[in-house]
Amino acid sequence: MSLEANQAQAALTPALMDQLSAMHIVAGSSRATRGVGERQSKTSGAGMEFAEYRAYRAGDDLRHVDPRSLALGAPLTRSYVQRRQLLVTIVLDLTPSMVSVPAKARLASALASALGFVALVGQDRVQILVLEGDNAIRRSPVWQGRSRAPELFAFTQTDLRPVPDREVGVPRPALSSLAQSVESLRATADAGSVCIVLSDFWEPGAAQSLGSLAATPASVAALQILSAVERDPGAYGEGVHRFVDAETGQERDITIDETMLSQYRQALDTLQLSLRTAVNPRNIFLTLHAEDRLSTLCFETLPQAGVIA
């Protein structure tokens, strides 16, 4: 696929945004607990939308006591639906293993923009954490409201220039890690939040990091993005090939044959099983293809998986 075709497939166009405006982030096991939004909370109290009558309790606001029930000697208090917000946190992995394959990084950035936009138009709160290749984690402000969408889009953009040849084989500096981002999230990953992680999860210990995040009360969606040759390196053809680890800069000659391909596929299956197990059944693990169209993911794949609706 050409660069231009891949860019077009991963573009968040105005027409796509119009369609996304009717969607929302699925809360999963989370419940809206923050601010004032569009989601019906599990609590009732002061508000604009009537919920029910209940028996008066000492300390109730007298403005909410029904005067007719008071006249009958059995006072009832009016309670109202409280509409709240979720905190939607999107972790966007733009470390070298993602950026070295532009289709992966481009799709991850587009998905972060699309999912963040869905949260904003749904009156939820949104924050983005971007893992980068210079041992940095960029953390956005907490945004709310559709008017903040341009700031969110700008924050998720990345430099997709390839690594210069002169850097190949040179050890890379320390990188930001999924484990670091999870640790920074644990304080806010409560029952009123949804965490969406966009990564290839090639980092050693990725399953343990996801397990740590899944152990919080937050709802978690782990979206693994892999290129075609990562899913099946047989496309390289048989023979000896030299590969460079995008994260460490280390080189290694590998002979591709049927035995190696069988071992690779088994290792990939094992990794994906460990990731799926780590997020546990109440959460979501999903593998996406870097070549997929953004529109297909937003209107077919992600709704079917229960990420958005």
Coordinates of C-alpha atoms in Angstrom, one line a residue:
M1 CA 0.0 0.0 0.0
S2 CA 1.4 3.5 -0.9
L3 CA 2.1 6.1 1.7
E4 CA -0.7 8.3 0.2
A5 CA -3.2 5.5 0.4
N6 CA -2.4 4.7 4.0
Q7 CA -2.6 8.4 5.0
A8 CA -6.0 8.6 3.3
Q9 CA -7.3 5.5 5.1
A10 CA -6.2 6.8 8.5
A11 CA -7.6 10.3 8.0
L12 CA -10.1 11.7 10.4
T13 CA -12.2 13.6 7.9
P14 CA -15.1 16.1 8.6
A15 CA -17.5 13.5 7.2
L16 CA -16.2 10.9 9.6
M17 CA -16.4 13.3 12.5
D18 CA -20.0 14.0 11.7
Q19 CA -20.8 10.3 12.0
L20 CA -18.7 10.0 15.1
S21 CA -20.7 12.8 16.7
A22 CA -23.6 10.3 17.2
M23 CA -21.5 7.8 19.1
H24 CA -20.2 7.4 22.7
I25 CA -17.6 5.6 24.6
V26 CA -18.9 2.4 26.2
A27 CA -18.5 2.6 29.9
G28 CA -18.2 -1.1 30.5
S29 CA -18.1 -1.7 34.3
S30 CA -17.4 2.0 35.0
R31 CA -20.0 4.5 36.2
A32 CA -20.1 8.2 35.6
T33 CA -19.0 10.0 38.8
R34 CA -17.5 13.3 37.7
G35 CA -18.8 16.8 37.0
V36 CA -22.0 17.4 35.0
G37 CA -22.4 15.4 31.8
E38 CA -24.8 13.3 29.8
R39 CA -24.5 10.0 31.5
Q40 CA -27.1 8.9 34.0
S41 CA -25.3 8.2 37.3
K42 CA -26.3 5.6 39.9
T43 CA -27.0 8.3 42.5
S44 CA -29.9 10.7 42.7
G45 CA -30.3 14.1 44.3
A46 CA -30.6 17.6 43.2
G47 CA -31.1 18.0 39.4
M48 CA -33.4 18.9 36.6
E49 CA -34.8 15.4 35.6
F50 CA -37.3 13.9 38.0
A51 CA -36.4 10.3 39.2
E52 CA -38.8 9.3 41.9
Y53 CA -40.4 10.0 45.2
R54 CA -39.0 8.6 48.4
A55 CA -39.9 8.9 52.1
Y56 CA -38.6 12.1 53.7
R57 CA -35.4 11.7 55.7
A58 CA -34.2 14.2 58.3
G59 CA -31.8 16.6 56.7
D60 CA -33.4 16.5 53.2
D61 CA -33.6 19.8 51.5
L62 CA -37.1 21.2 52.2
R63 CA -37.2 22.7 48.7
H64 CA -37.5 19.1 47.4
V65 CA -40.3 18.0 49.8
D66 CA -43.6 17.5 47.9
P67 CA -46.1 20.0 49.5
R68 CA -49.1 17.8 48.8
S69 CA -47.6 14.8 50.7
L70 CA -46.7 17.2 53.5
A71 CA -50.3 18.3 53.8
L72 CA -51.3 14.6 54.0
G73 CA -48.9 14.0 56.9
A74 CA -46.7 11.6 55.0
P75 CA -43.9 13.8 53.5
L76 CA -42.2 12.6 50.4
T77 CA -38.9 14.0 48.9
R78 CA -38.5 14.4 45.2
S79 CA -35.2 13.0 43.9
Y80 CA -33.7 13.8 40.5
V81 CA -31.5 12.0 38.1
Q82 CA -27.9 13.2 38.3
R83 CA -26.0 13.2 35.0
R84 CA -22.3 12.9 35.3
Q85 CA -19.1 12.4 33.2
L86 CA -16.6 9.6 32.7
L87 CA -12.8 10.3 32.6
V88 CA -11.6 8.8 29.4
T89 CA -7.8 8.3 29.4
I90 CA -6.1 7.3 26.1
V91 CA -2.5 6.0 26.2
L92 CA -0.9 6.5 22.8
D93 CA 2.3 4.5 22.2
L94 CA 4.6 6.4 19.8
T95 CA 7.8 4.7 20.8
P96 CA 10.2 3.6 18.0
S97 CA 8.6 0.2 17.5
M98 CA 5.4 2.0 16.5
V99 CA 6.9 5.0 14.7
S100 CA 9.3 2.9 12.7
V101 CA 6.3 1.4 10.9
P102 CA 4.4 4.6 9.8
A103 CA 1.1 2.8 9.2
K104 CA 1.0 1.7 12.8
A105 CA 1.8 5.1 14.3
R106 CA -0.6 6.9 11.9
L107 CA -3.5 4.6 12.7
A108 CA -2.8 4.8 16.4
S109 CA -2.8 8.6 16.3
A110 CA -5.9 8.7 14.2
L111 CA -7.7 6.3 16.6
A112 CA -6.6 8.4 19.6
S113 CA -8.1 11.5 17.9
A114 CA -11.3 9.7 16.9
L115 CA -11.9 8.1 20.3
G116 CA -11.0 11.3 22.1
F117 CA -13.4 13.2 19.8
V118 CA -16.2 10.7 20.6
A119 CA -15.6 11.2 24.3
L120 CA -15.7 15.0 24.0
V121 CA -18.9 15.1 22.0
G122 CA -20.4 12.8 24.6
Q123 CA -19.6 15.3 27.3
D124 CA -17.0 13.2 29.0
R125 CA -13.6 14.3 30.2
V126 CA -10.6 13.3 28.1
Q127 CA -6.9 13.1 28.7
I128 CA -4.1 11.7 26.5
L129 CA -0.8 10.2 27.5
V130 CA 1.7 9.9 24.7
L131 CA 4.7 7.5 25.1
E132 CA 7.7 8.8 23.1
G133 CA 11.2 7.6 22.2
D134 CA 13.1 10.1 24.4
N135 CA 12.1 8.7 27.8
A136 CA 9.2 11.2 28.0
I137 CA 5.5 10.8 28.6
R138 CA 3.5 13.7 27.4
R139 CA 0.4 14.2 29.4
S140 CA -2.4 16.5 28.1
P141 CA -4.6 18.7 30.1
V142 CA -8.0 17.2 30.9
W143 CA -10.4 18.4 28.2
Q144 CA -14.1 18.6 28.0
G145 CA -16.5 19.9 25.4
R146 CA -16.4 19.6 21.6
S147 CA -14.7 23.0 21.3
R148 CA -11.5 21.4 22.7
A149 CA -11.2 18.9 19.8
P150 CA -8.6 20.9 17.8
E151 CA -6.3 20.9 20.9
L152 CA -6.8 17.1 21.2
F153 CA -6.1 16.6 17.5
A154 CA -2.9 18.6 17.7
F155 CA -1.7 16.7 20.8
T156 CA -2.0 13.3 19.1
Q157 CA 0.0 14.2 16.0
T158 CA 3.5 12.7 15.7
D159 CA 6.7 13.1 13.6
L160 CA 6.7 10.0 11.3
R161 CA 10.1 10.7 9.7
P162 CA 12.1 7.4 9.4
V163 CA 15.1 6.8 11.5
P164 CA 18.2 8.0 9.6
D165 CA 20.5 5.3 8.3
R166 CA 23.4 6.6 10.3
E167 CA 21.5 5.7 13.5
V168 CA 21.0 2.1 12.6
G169 CA 22.9 -0.1 15.0
V170 CA 23.5 2.7 17.5
P171 CA 22.0 1.9 20.9
R172 CA 19.0 4.1 21.6
P173 CA 18.5 6.2 24.7
A174 CA 16.2 5.0 27.5
L175 CA 12.6 4.9 26.3
S176 CA 9.3 5.8 28.0
S177 CA 7.5 2.6 28.8
L178 CA 4.0 1.2 29.2
A179 CA 4.9 0.3 32.8
Q180 CA 5.7 4.0 33.5
S181 CA 2.4 5.2 32.0
V182 CA 0.4 2.6 33.9
E183 CA 2.0 3.6 37.2
S184 CA 1.2 7.3 36.5
L185 CA -2.4 6.3 35.8
R186 CA -3.2 4.2 38.8
A187 CA -4.1 7.2 41.0
T188 CA -6.9 8.3 38.7
A189 CA -8.0 4.9 37.3
D190 CA -11.0 4.6 39.5
A191 CA -14.5 3.3 38.9
G192 CA -15.5 6.5 37.1
S193 CA -12.9 6.1 34.3
V194 CA -12.2 4.3 31.1
C195 CA -8.6 3.6 30.0
I196 CA -7.9 2.9 26.3
V197 CA -4.3 1.7 25.4
L198 CA -3.1 1.9 21.8
S199 CA 0.1 0.0 21.3
D200 CA 1.8 -3.0 19.6
F201 CA 2.6 -4.3 23.1
W202 CA 6.1 -5.6 22.0
E203 CA 7.6 -4.1 25.2
P204 CA 8.8 -6.9 27.5
G205 CA 6.5 -7.0 30.5
A206 CA 3.5 -5.6 28.6
A207 CA 1.2 -8.2 29.9
Q208 CA 2.2 -7.4 33.5
S209 CA 1.6 -3.7 32.9
L210 CA -1.8 -4.4 31.4
G211 CA -2.6 -6.7 34.4
S212 CA -1.7 -3.9 36.8
L213 CA -4.0 -1.5 35.0
A214 CA -6.8 -4.1 34.8
A215 CA -6.5 -4.6 38.6
T216 CA -7.8 -1.0 39.1
P217 CA -11.6 -0.3 39.2
A218 CA -11.4 1.4 35.7
S219 CA -12.6 -0.2 32.5
V220 CA -9.8 -1.0 30.2
A221 CA -9.6 -1.5 26.4
A222 CA -6.2 -2.7 25.1
L223 CA -6.0 -2.2 21.3
Q224 CA -3.0 -3.9 19.8
I225 CA -1.9 -2.6 16.4
L226 CA 0.3 -4.8 14.2
S227 CA 1.5 -4.5 10.6
A228 CA 1.1 -7.3 8.1
V229 CA 4.7 -8.5 8.4
E230 CA 4.4 -8.5 12.2
R231 CA 1.4 -10.7 11.9
D232 CA 3.1 -13.0 9.4
P233 CA 6.8 -12.3 8.6
G234 CA 6.6 -14.8 5.8
A235 CA 6.1 -11.9 3.4
Y236 CA 9.9 -11.2 3.7
G237 CA 10.6 -14.4 1.8
E238 CA 12.8 -17.3 2.8
G239 CA 16.5 -16.8 3.5
V240 CA 18.8 -14.8 5.8
H241 CA 17.5 -11.3 6.7
R242 CA 19.1 -8.7 8.9
F243 CA 16.7 -7.0 11.4
V244 CA 17.2 -4.0 13.5
D245 CA 15.4 -3.6 16.9
A246 CA 13.7 -0.2 16.6
E247 CA 13.7 0.1 20.4
T248 CA 17.4 -0.9 21.2
G249 CA 19.1 -0.4 17.8
Q250 CA 20.6 -3.9 18.0
E251 CA 21.0 -5.9 14.8
R252 CA 20.4 -9.6 14.3
D253 CA 20.6 -11.9 11.3
I254 CA 17.6 -14.3 11.2
T255 CA 17.0 -17.2 8.8
I256 CA 13.4 -17.2 7.7
D257 CA 12.1 -20.7 6.9
E258 CA 9.0 -22.7 7.8
T259 CA 10.4 -23.7 11.2
M260 CA 11.1 -20.2 12.2
L261 CA 7.7 -19.0 10.9
S262 CA 6.0 -21.7 12.9
Q263 CA 7.9 -20.7 16.0
Y264 CA 7.1 -17.0 15.5
R265 CA 3.4 -17.6 15.0
Q266 CA 3.3 -19.7 18.2
A267 CA 5.2 -17.0 20.1
L268 CA 2.8 -14.3 18.8
D269 CA -0.2 -16.5 19.8
T270 CA 1.3 -16.9 23.3
L271 CA 1.9 -13.1 23.6
Q272 CA -1.7 -12.3 22.6
L273 CA -3.1 -14.9 25.0
S274 CA -1.1 -13.4 27.8
L275 CA -2.3 -9.9 27.0
R276 CA -5.9 -11.1 26.7
T277 CA -5.6 -12.9 30.0
A278 CA -4.0 -9.9 31.7
V279 CA -6.9 -7.6 30.9
N280 CA -9.4 -10.2 32.3
P281 CA -12.9 -11.0 31.0
R282 CA -14.5 -7.7 32.2
N283 CA -12.2 -5.7 29.9
I284 CA -11.3 -5.7 26.2
F285 CA -8.3 -6.9 24.2
L286 CA -8.4 -6.5 20.5
T287 CA -5.8 -6.9 17.7
L288 CA -6.1 -4.4 14.8
H289 CA -4.4 -4.4 11.5
A290 CA -2.3 -1.3 10.7
E291 CA -3.7 -1.4 7.1
D292 CA -7.4 -1.2 8.2
R293 CA -9.4 1.8 7.2
L294 CA -10.2 4.1 10.2
S295 CA -13.9 4.3 9.1
T296 CA -14.1 0.4 9.2
L297 CA -12.6 0.3 12.7
C298 CA -14.9 3.1 14.0
F299 CA -18.2 1.8 12.6
E300 CA -17.7 -1.9 12.6
T301 CA -14.7 -3.3 14.5
L302 CA -14.8 -1.1 17.6
P303 CA -18.6 -1.2 18.1
Q304 CA -18.7 -4.9 17.7
A305 CA -16.0 -5.2 20.4
G306 CA -17.9 -2.9 22.7
V307 CA -15.4 0.0 22.8
I308 CA -17.8 2.6 21.3
A309 CA -21.4 2.5 20.3

